[in-house]
C-alpha positions as CSV (number, residue, x, y, z in Angstrom):
1,X,30.5,-14.6,10.6
2,X,28.2,-12.3,12.6
3,X,25.8,-13.8,15.1
4,X,22.1,-12.9,14.6
5,X,19.4,-13.4,17.2
6,X,15.9,-13.5,15.9
7,X,13.4,-12.9,18.7
8,X,9.9,-14.3,17.8
9,X,11.7,-16.3,15.1
10,X,9.2,-19.2,15.2
11,X,6.4,-16.9,14.1
12,X,4.9,-15.9,10.8
13,X,7.6,-13.3,9.8
14,X,10.3,-15.3,11.6
15,X,9.6,-18.3,9.4
16,X,10.5,-16.5,6.2
17,X,13.5,-14.7,7.9
18,X,15.1,-18.0,9.1
19,X,14.5,-19.7,5.8
20,X,16.4,-16.9,4.1
21,X,19.2,-16.8,6.7
22,X,19.6,-20.6,6.3
23,X,19.6,-20.4,2.5
24,X,22.3,-17.7,2.4
25,X,24.5,-19.4,5.0
26,X,26.6,-16.3,5.8
27,X,25.4,-15.8,9.3
28,X,25.3,-17.7,12.6
29,X,21.7,-17.3,13.7
30,X,19.5,-18.3,16.6
31,X,15.8,-18.3,17.2
32,X,14.6,-17.1,20.6
33,X,10.9,-17.8,21.1
34,X,8.4,-19.1,23.6
35,X,6.2,-21.0,21.1
36,X,3.0,-19.5,22.3
37,X,1.2,-20.5,19.1
38,X,3.0,-23.9,18.7
39,X,3.2,-27.2,20.5
40,X,6.6,-27.9,18.9
41,X,9.3,-26.4,16.8
42,X,11.2,-28.8,14.6
43,X,12.9,-26.5,12.1
44,X,16.6,-27.4,11.7
45,X,17.9,-24.2,13.2
46,X,19.6,-23.1,16.4
47,X,16.7,-22.6,18.9
48,X,16.4,-21.3,22.5
49,X,13.1,-21.5,24.2
50,X,12.7,-18.2,26.0
51,X,10.7,-15.2,27.0
52,X,11.6,-11.7,26.0
53,X,10.3,-10.5,29.4
54,X,12.8,-12.7,31.1
55,X,15.7,-10.2,31.1
56,X,18.2,-12.5,32.7
57,X,17.7,-15.2,30.1
58,X,17.6,-12.7,27.2
59,X,20.8,-11.0,28.4
60,X,22.7,-14.2,27.9
61,X,21.6,-14.3,24.3
62,X,22.4,-10.6,23.7
63,X,25.9,-11.2,25.0
64,X,26.3,-13.7,22.1
65,X,24.6,-11.6,19.4
66,X,26.0,-9.0,17.1
67,X,22.6,-8.2,15.5
68,X,19.1,-8.6,16.9
69,X,16.1,-8.9,14.6
70,X,13.3,-8.1,17.0
71,X,10.0,-9.6,15.8
72,X,8.6,-10.7,19.1
73,X,5.3,-8.9,19.9
74,X,1.6,-9.2,20.6
75,X,0.3,-8.5,17.1
76,X,-3.0,-7.0,16.0
77,X,-5.6,-4.6,17.4
78,X,-7.9,-7.4,18.7
79,X,-5.1,-9.5,20.3
80,X,-3.6,-6.5,22.0
81,X,-6.9,-5.5,23.7
82,X,-7.2,-8.9,25.4
83,X,-4.7,-7.9,28.0
84,X,-3.5,-4.3,27.5
85,X,-1.1,-4.4,30.5
86,X,0.7,-7.4,29.0
87,X,0.7,-5.7,25.6
88,X,2.5,-2.7,27.0
89,X,5.0,-5.0,28.7
90,X,5.8,-7.1,25.6
91,X,5.4,-4.6,22.8
92,X,6.9,-1.6,24.5
93,X,8.7,-2.1,27.7
94,X,10.7,-5.0,26.2
95,X,11.9,-2.8,23.4
96,X,12.9,-0.1,25.9
97,X,14.9,-2.7,27.8
98,X,16.5,-4.0,24.6
99,X,17.6,-0.4,23.6
100,X,19.1,0.1,27.1
101,X,20.9,-3.2,27.2
102,X,22.2,-3.9,23.7
103,X,24.6,-1.8,21.7
104,X,24.7,-3.8,18.5
105,X,22.6,-3.6,15.3
106,X,18.8,-3.8,15.8
107,X,16.2,-4.4,13.1
108,X,12.7,-3.7,14.4
109,X,9.3,-4.4,12.7
110,X,6.8,-1.7,13.3
111,X,3.5,-1.1,11.4
112,X,1.9,1.3,9.0
113,X,-1.0,1.3,11.4
114,X,0.8,4.1,13.2
115,X,-0.6,6.4,10.6
116,X,-4.2,5.8,11.5
117,X,-6.8,7.1,9.0
118,X,-5.5,9.9,6.7
119,X,-6.5,10.8,3.1
120,X,-3.2,11.7,1.5
121,X,-0.4,9.2,0.5
122,X,1.7,8.9,3.6
123,X,5.5,9.1,3.8
124,X,7.8,8.5,6.7
125,X,7.5,12.2,7.6
126,X,3.7,12.2,7.8
127,X,2.2,12.6,11.2
128,X,1.5,9.4,13.1
129,X,-2.1,9.1,14.4
130,X,-2.4,5.6,15.9
131,X,-5.9,4.5,16.6
132,X,-5.2,1.4,18.6
133,X,-3.1,0.2,21.6
134,X,-1.2,-2.0,19.1
135,X,-0.2,0.9,16.9
136,X,0.5,3.1,19.9
137,X,3.0,0.6,21.5
138,X,4.8,0.2,18.2
139,X,5.1,4.0,17.8
140,X,6.5,4.3,21.3
141,X,9.0,1.6,20.6
142,X,10.2,3.4,17.6
143,X,11.1,6.4,19.8
144,X,13.2,4.2,22.1
145,X,15.3,3.2,19.1
146,X,15.9,6.7,17.7
147,X,19.5,7.0,19.0
148,X,20.5,3.4,18.3
149,X,22.0,1.6,15.3
150,X,18.5,0.6,14.5
151,X,16.5,0.1,11.3
152,X,12.8,0.3,11.6
153,X,10.4,-1.1,9.0
154,X,6.8,0.0,9.1
155,X,5.1,-2.9,7.5
156,X,2.0,-3.0,5.4
157,X,-0.6,-5.7,5.9
158,X,1.1,-8.9,5.1
159,X,-0.1,-11.9,3.1
160,X,1.1,-15.2,1.7
161,X,2.8,-18.4,3.0
162,X,5.9,-17.8,5.1
163,X,7.6,-21.2,5.4
164,X,6.8,-24.9,5.9
165,X,6.9,-24.7,9.7
166,X,5.3,-21.6,11.0
167,X,1.6,-21.1,11.5
168,X,-0.3,-19.6,8.5
169,X,-2.0,-16.4,9.3
170,X,-5.6,-16.5,8.0
171,X,-6.6,-13.3,9.8
172,X,-4.8,-11.2,7.2
173,X,-7.0,-9.7,4.5
174,X,-5.6,-11.3,1.4
175,X,-5.3,-14.8,3.0
176,X,-8.7,-14.3,4.7
177,X,-10.5,-13.4,1.4
178,X,-8.8,-16.4,-0.3
179,X,-10.0,-18.7,2.5
180,X,-13.5,-17.3,2.2
181,X,-13.5,-17.8,-1.5
182,X,-12.4,-21.4,-1.2
183,X,-14.8,-22.4,1.6
184,X,-18.0,-20.5,0.8
185,X,-17.7,-19.1,-2.7
186,X,-18.8,-15.7,-1.6
187,X,-17.3,-12.5,-0.3
188,X,-19.4,-9.6,1.0
189,X,-17.5,-6.3,1.1
190,X,-18.7,-3.3,3.1
191,X,-17.9,0.0,1.6
192,X,-14.9,-1.3,-0.3
193,X,-13.3,2.1,-0.9
194,X,-10.9,1.6,2.0
195,X,-7.2,1.3,1.0
196,X,-4.6,-0.9,2.6
197,X,-0.9,-1.1,1.9
198,X,-0.1,-4.8,1.2
199,X,3.1,-6.8,1.2
200,X,4.2,-10.4,0.9
201,X,5.7,-11.9,4.1
202,X,8.8,-13.1,2.1
203,X,9.5,-9.6,0.9
204,X,9.7,-8.5,4.6
205,X,12.2,-11.3,5.2
206,X,14.4,-10.2,2.3
207,X,14.4,-6.5,3.4
208,X,15.5,-7.6,6.9
209,X,18.2,-10.0,5.9
210,X,19.6,-7.7,3.2
211,X,20.1,-5.0,5.8
212,X,21.7,-6.9,8.7
213,X,25.0,-5.1,8.2
214,X,24.1,-2.0,6.1
215,X,24.6,1.5,7.4
216,X,20.9,2.3,6.9
217,X,19.1,3.6,10.0
218,X,15.8,5.2,10.8
219,X,12.2,4.5,9.6
220,X,11.2,3.0,6.3
221,X,7.8,2.2,5.0
222,X,7.7,-1.3,3.5
223,X,4.9,-2.1,1.1
224,X,4.2,-3.5,-2.3
225,X,1.1,-1.7,-3.3
226,X,-1.9,0.2,-2.0
227,X,-5.1,-1.6,-2.8
228,X,-8.8,-0.9,-2.4
229,X,-10.7,-3.7,-0.7
230,X,-13.3,-4.0,-3.4
231,X,-10.5,-4.3,-6.0
232,X,-8.8,-7.0,-3.8
233,X,-12.0,-8.9,-3.7
234,X,-12.2,-8.9,-7.6
235,X,-8.6,-9.9,-7.8
236,X,-9.4,-12.9,-5.6
237,X,-12.3,-13.7,-7.9
238,X,-9.9,-13.9,-10.9
239,X,-8.5,-17.1,-9.1
240,X,-12.0,-18.4,-8.3
241,X,-14.2,-17.8,-11.4
242,X,-17.4,-18.8,-9.6
243,X,-16.8,-16.5,-6.6
244,X,-19.7,-14.1,-5.8
245,X,-18.5,-10.7,-4.7
246,X,-21.3,-8.6,-3.1
247,X,-20.7,-5.0,-2.2
248,X,-22.7,-3.4,0.5
249,X,-22.7,0.4,0.2
250,X,-23.1,1.0,3.9
251,X,-19.7,2.2,5.0
252,X,-17.9,-0.1,7.5
253,X,-16.9,1.4,10.8
254,X,-13.3,0.3,10.6
255,X,-11.9,3.8,10.1
256,X,-8.5,2.7,8.9
257,X,-8.2,3.9,5.4
258,X,-4.7,4.9,4.3
259,X,-2.3,4.8,1.4
260,X,1.4,4.6,2.1
261,X,4.4,5.6,0.0
262,X,7.2,3.0,-0.5
263,X,9.4,5.4,-2.4
264,X,12.0,6.0,0.3
265,X,13.1,2.3,0.6
266,X,13.4,2.0,-3.2
267,X,15.5,5.2,-3.5
268,X,17.7,4.7,-0.5
269,X,18.1,0.9,-0.4
270,X,17.1,-0.1,-4.0
271,X,14.6,-2.5,-2.5
272,X,11.7,-3.7,-4.8
273,X,9.2,-6.3,-3.7
274,X,9.4,-9.6,-5.7
275,X,6.1,-11.2,-4.7
276,X,2.7,-10.0,-6.0
277,X,-0.7,-10.2,-4.5
278,X,-1.5,-12.9,-7.1
279,X,1.4,-14.9,-5.8
280,X,0.0,-14.8,-2.3
281,X,-3.5,-15.8,-3.4
282,X,-2.1,-18.7,-5.4
283,X,0.0,-19.9,-2.4
284,X,-3.0,-19.9,-0.1
285,X,-5.3,-21.4,-2.7
286,X,-2.9,-24.3,-3.4
287,X,-2.5,-25.0,0.3
288,X,-6.3,-25.1,0.8
289,X,-7.0,-27.2,-2.3
290,X,-4.3,-29.8,-1.3
291,X,-5.7,-29.8,2.3
292,X,-2.4,-28.6,3.7
293,X,-4.5,-26.3,5.8
294,X,-7.0,-28.8,7.1
295,X,-9.5,-26.8,9.2
296,X,-10.0,-23.1,8.8
297,X,-12.3,-23.1,11.8
298,X,-9.3,-23.7,14.1
299,X,-8.7,-20.5,16.1
300,X,-5.0,-21.0,15.8
301,X,-5.0,-19.3,12.4
302,X,-6.1,-16.0,14.0
303,X,-4.0,-14.2,16.6
304,X,-7.1,-12.7,18.4
305,X,-9.2,-15.8,18.4
306,X,-6.4,-18.1,19.4
307,X,-5.3,-16.0,22.3
308,X,-8.9,-15.4,23.4
309,X,-9.6,-19.1,23.4
310,X,-6.3,-20.2,25.0
311,X,-3.9,-17.7,26.6
312,X,-6.6,-15.3,27.9
313,X,-9.4,-17.7,28.5
314,X,-11.0,-17.6,31.9
315,X,-11.6,-20.6,34.0
316,X,-14.8,-21.3,36.0
317,X,-13.7,-19.0,38.8
318,X,-13.2,-16.1,36.4
319,X,-9.4,-16.4,36.8
320,X,-7.2,-15.9,33.7
321,X,-5.5,-19.0,32.4
322,X,-2.0,-18.3,31.2
323,X,0.0,-20.5,28.8
324,X,1.8,-23.4,30.4
325,X,4.7,-22.9,28.0
326,X,5.8,-19.7,29.5
327,X,9.4,-19.6,30.7
328,X,8.6,-17.1,33.4
329,X,5.8,-15.8,35.5
330,X,2.4,-15.8,33.7
331,X,2.1,-12.1,33.4
332,X,5.5,-11.9,31.7
333,X,4.8,-14.4,29.0
334,X,5.7,-12.8,25.6
335,X,3.9,-13.5,22.4
336,X,6.2,-14.1,19.4
337,X,5.7,-11.8,16.5
338,X,3.8,-12.7,13.4
339,X,2.5,-9.7,11.6
340,X,1.7,-6.1,12.4
341,X,-1.8,-5.8,11.0
342,X,-5.2,-7.4,11.4
343,X,-7.3,-7.7,8.3
344,X,-9.3,-4.8,7.0
345,X,-12.7,-5.3,8.6
346,X,-14.6,-5.6,5.3
347,X,-15.7,-9.2,5.1
348,X,-19.2,-9.7,6.5
349,X,-19.2,-13.5,7.1
350,X,-16.7,-15.7,8.9
351,X,-14.7,-18.4,7.0
352,X,-16.9,-21.1,8.3
353,X,-20.4,-20.8,9.9
354,X,-19.3,-21.9,13.4
355,X,-16.4,-19.5,13.6
356,X,-17.1,-15.8,14.1
357,X,-14.1,-13.6,13.2
358,X,-14.9,-10.3,14.7
359,X,-13.8,-7.1,12.8
360,X,-11.8,-5.6,15.6
361,X,-11.4,-1.9,14.7
362,X,-15.1,-1.0,14.9
363,X,-15.2,-1.6,18.6
364,X,-14.9,1.4,20.9
365,X,-12.6,-0.4,23.2
366,X,-10.1,-1.0,20.4
367,X,-9.7,2.6,19.4
368,X,-7.6,3.5,22.4
369,X,-6.2,7.0,21.4
370,X,-2.5,7.2,21.7
371,X,-1.5,10.6,20.4
372,X,0.0,12.3,18.1
373,X,2.7,13.0,15.6
374,X,6.4,12.2,16.2
375,X,7.1,16.0,15.9
376,X,5.1,16.7,19.1
377,X,6.3,13.8,21.2
378,X,9.0,15.8,22.9
379,X,6.5,18.6,23.7
380,X,4.2,16.4,25.5
381,X,5.1,13.4,27.7
382,X,6.0,10.1,26.0
383,X,3.1,8.0,24.9
384,X,4.2,5.1,27.1
385,X,2.4,6.7,30.0
386,X,-0.9,7.0,28.1
387,X,-0.7,3.4,27.1
388,X,-0.1,2.3,30.7
389,X,-3.0,4.4,31.9
390,X,-5.3,2.9,29.3
391,X,-5.2,-0.6,30.6
392,X,-8.8,-0.4,31.9
393,X,-12.1,0.8,30.4
394,X,-11.8,4.2,32.1
395,X,-9.8,6.0,29.5
396,X,-10.5,8.5,26.7
397,X,-11.9,6.7,23.7
398,X,-12.6,8.2,20.3
399,X,-15.8,6.6,18.9
400,X,-15.4,7.0,15.1
401,X,-18.4,7.9,13.1
402,X,-18.9,8.5,9.4
403,X,-20.4,10.7,6.7
404,X,-22.7,9.4,4.0
405,X,-23.5,11.5,0.9
406,X,-25.9,11.0,-1.9
407,X,-27.9,13.2,-4.3
408,X,-30.3,14.2,-1.5
409,X,-27.6,15.5,0.9
410,X,-25.4,14.1,3.7
411,X,-25.8,12.2,6.9
412,X,-23.3,12.3,9.8
413,X,-23.4,9.4,12.1
414,X,-21.7,7.6,15.0
415,X,-23.4,4.2,15.2
416,X,-21.4,2.9,18.2
417,X,-22.5,5.7,20.6
418,X,-25.0,4.8,23.4
419,X,-27.0,7.5,25.2
420,X,-28.1,5.4,28.1
421,X,-26.1,7.1,30.8
422,X,-26.5,10.7,29.5
423,X,-28.5,13.0,31.8
424,X,-27.9,16.4,30.2
425,X,-26.2,18.2,27.4
426,X,-24.8,21.7,26.6
427,X,-23.2,23.4,23.6
428,X,-20.2,25.7,23.8
429,X,-18.7,28.2,21.3
430,X,-16.0,30.8,21.8
431,X,-16.1,34.3,20.5
432,X,-12.3,34.2,19.8
433,X,-9.9,31.6,18.4
434,X,-7.5,32.7,21.2
435,X,-9.9,31.5,23.9
436,X,-8.9,28.2,25.6
437,X,-11.5,26.6,27.9
438,X,-9.4,24.5,30.2
439,X,-8.9,22.8,32.5
440,X,-12.2,21.4,33.9
441,X,-12.1,18.0,35.8
442,X,-14.4,15.6,37.4
443,X,-13.8,12.5,39.6
444,X,-17.3,11.0,39.1
445,X,-18.8,12.6,36.0
446,X,-18.1,11.3,32.5
447,X,-18.7,13.3,29.3
448,X,-19.0,12.9,25.6
449,X,-17.8,15.6,23.3
450,X,-18.7,16.1,19.6
451,X,-18.1,19.0,17.2
452,X,-21.3,20.3,15.7
453,X,-19.7,22.9,13.5
454,X,-16.0,23.7,12.7
455,X,-13.1,21.9,14.3
456,X,-11.2,22.0,17.6
457,X,-8.3,20.7,19.7
458,X,-9.8,18.7,22.6
459,X,-7.4,17.5,25.3
460,X,-7.6,15.2,28.3
461,X,-5.3,14.5,31.2
462,X,-5.7,12.0,34.1
463,X,-6.1,13.6,37.5
464,X,-3.6,12.3,40.0
465,X,-4.7,14.8,42.6
466,X,-7.5,17.4,42.8
467,X,-5.3,20.1,44.5
468,X,-1.8,19.7,43.1
469,X,-2.1,17.2,40.2
470,X,1.1,15.9,38.6
471,X,2.3,18.4,36.1
472,X,4.2,15.7,34.2
473,X,1.1,13.6,33.6
474,X,0.5,12.7,30.0
475,X,-1.8,15.0,28.1
476,X,-3.8,13.3,25.3
477,X,-4.7,15.5,22.4
478,X,-7.5,15.0,19.8
479,X,-8.5,16.9,16.8
480,X,-12.3,16.8,16.3
481,X,-13.9,18.1,13.1
482,X,-17.4,18.2,11.7
483,X,-15.8,16.9,8.5
484,X,-14.8,13.7,10.3
485,X,-17.7,12.8,12.6
486,X,-16.6,11.2,15.9
487,X,-17.6,11.2,19.6
488,X,-14.9,11.6,22.2
489,X,-15.6,9.8,25.5
490,X,-14.0,11.7,28.5
491,X,-14.2,9.4,31.5
492,X,-14.4,10.3,35.2
493,X,-11.1,11.0,36.7
494,X,-9.9,13.2,33.9
495,X,-9.7,17.0,33.3
496,X,-10.5,18.3,29.8
497,X,-10.4,21.4,27.8
498,X,-10.7,22.7,24.2
499,X,-9.6,25.3,21.8
500,X,-11.5,26.1,18.5
501,X,-9.5,26.0,15.3
502,X,-11.8,27.9,13.1
503,X,-14.5,30.6,13.6
504,X,-18.0,29.4,14.4
505,X,-16.8,26.2,16.0
506,X,-19.4,24.7,18.4
507,X,-18.9,21.7,20.6
508,X,-21.7,19.7,22.3
509,X,-21.0,18.0,25.6
510,X,-23.2,15.3,27.0
511,X,-22.8,14.6,30.7
512,X,-23.6,11.6,32.9
513,X,-24.3,13.8,35.9
514,X,-27.1,16.2,36.6
515,X,-26.2,19.9,37.1
516,X,-26.6,19.5,40.9
517,X,-24.4,16.3,40.9
518,X,-21.8,18.1,38.9
519,X,-21.5,21.1,41.3
520,X,-19.9,19.0,44.0
521,X,-17.5,17.3,41.5
522,X,-15.8,20.2,39.8
523,X,-12.1,20.9,39.7
524,X,-10.5,23.8,37.7
525,X,-6.9,24.4,36.7
526,X,-5.3,27.1,34.5
527,X,-5.1,26.5,30.8
528,X,-1.3,26.3,30.9
529,X,-1.1,24.0,34.0
530,X,0.2,21.1,31.9
531,X,2.0,23.4,29.5
532,X,0.9,25.4,26.5
533,X,2.2,23.1,23.7
534,X,-1.0,21.1,23.7
535,X,-3.0,24.1,22.5
536,X,-0.6,25.1,19.7
537,X,-1.1,24.4,16.1
538,X,1.8,22.2,15.0
539,X,3.5,23.3,11.8
540,X,4.8,20.4,9.7
């Protein structure tokens, strides 16, 4: 029998995977996990307490393994922003090390969040547009596995009960709405037109275990169905007849709204999900009614809240407290995988009055731009550099806005934008689409850019030197359009530039420096200093 190592196997997805491996009985398997969310692990399986950042310890397990199911990760937008440096180390650098040091079969769980917000139904060939550090590190990790015997599943938002041992995730939208229905009898949905691809956690496990030895490689979307959030709320109500569903027309600022195609995995692998959304609702409802989930106010049911309250909680001296259970140095403590998506930020109230579950994706610090499509990754430096450079607040941030339309007309808005540091503004439009205004850098001055009319490529690169900056530095590229309102923050220490994509395009820049202050903080470089690919329209 082949040996299967399941990193993060004590987590939410790992619980279902190990149940299935045990039930089938045709593999030797072992869980490798640091039990960050648990005080104990009593499941009757082979277990090694370990840290995926501890390369020496992990190498011993890889020498034993024929297949690695790599689930270990910091999961979710909010959880990843608590310590971006650690997120990169665990979600990205650990995968790179695995790819370089293991020659066997690898099954890796990525996320449909890599697609960002796009209108059309998305296939595996659609451009990736990650809006968060979490999605960006997953996308980078996919690239490290391109030339390996690796199968990558981009998972939809999971739901349901995994097994009898692992922690139930109540920060996932189906489970969360069910918990809300049980405890308060009311769900308030903002907007409600947002789509999410949904999938039962046990279906993930079956897809993984079914493919431990198949020849399938590459990327596969793994979902059951795409569901509007308002429709999901009504589906939950069918299980709670007295549930009040209130819809607030004000659009929510979580910009993730995407539909994903699961056609490829059906056609290539013959994989069809077996568990419905109703199955997941019934599982959570039964657990709540039987008091098997005792206290929903416990932060342990939310990745973000638990890590914020425990792992990343500061002591009285402002020093970070790391988990005592780590097998290595605190900064290297991994977080076992659970699920690749936080809930859609559509529910207005927390599960219980004394617990505030923050909708993560509306915050500017969460939308760390990590560019672009897989087709352009080779043209511009790997995303890993941009993720490393985005570990503090001084990084380009796309502040998503919105567009409201009624019978009177339309309103474009960006509610998270604050003018308090702005001292002046100016608007720029080019006579020709061939004109590229780049590069223009500042060490002290920050700017905000928004498109007033038309659309444009706006790019930013961190200045490593004001005379001869590093030509291999990562260039971050953004597409701004009046059809999708947003404000791009360009922090001090970066050079920027833009190219219009359509006639009549006009961009407004808002500056934190006066004109006089700006004159002594002005560094110019040729438009092709960091290459010309960034300004090209990418056919796909």
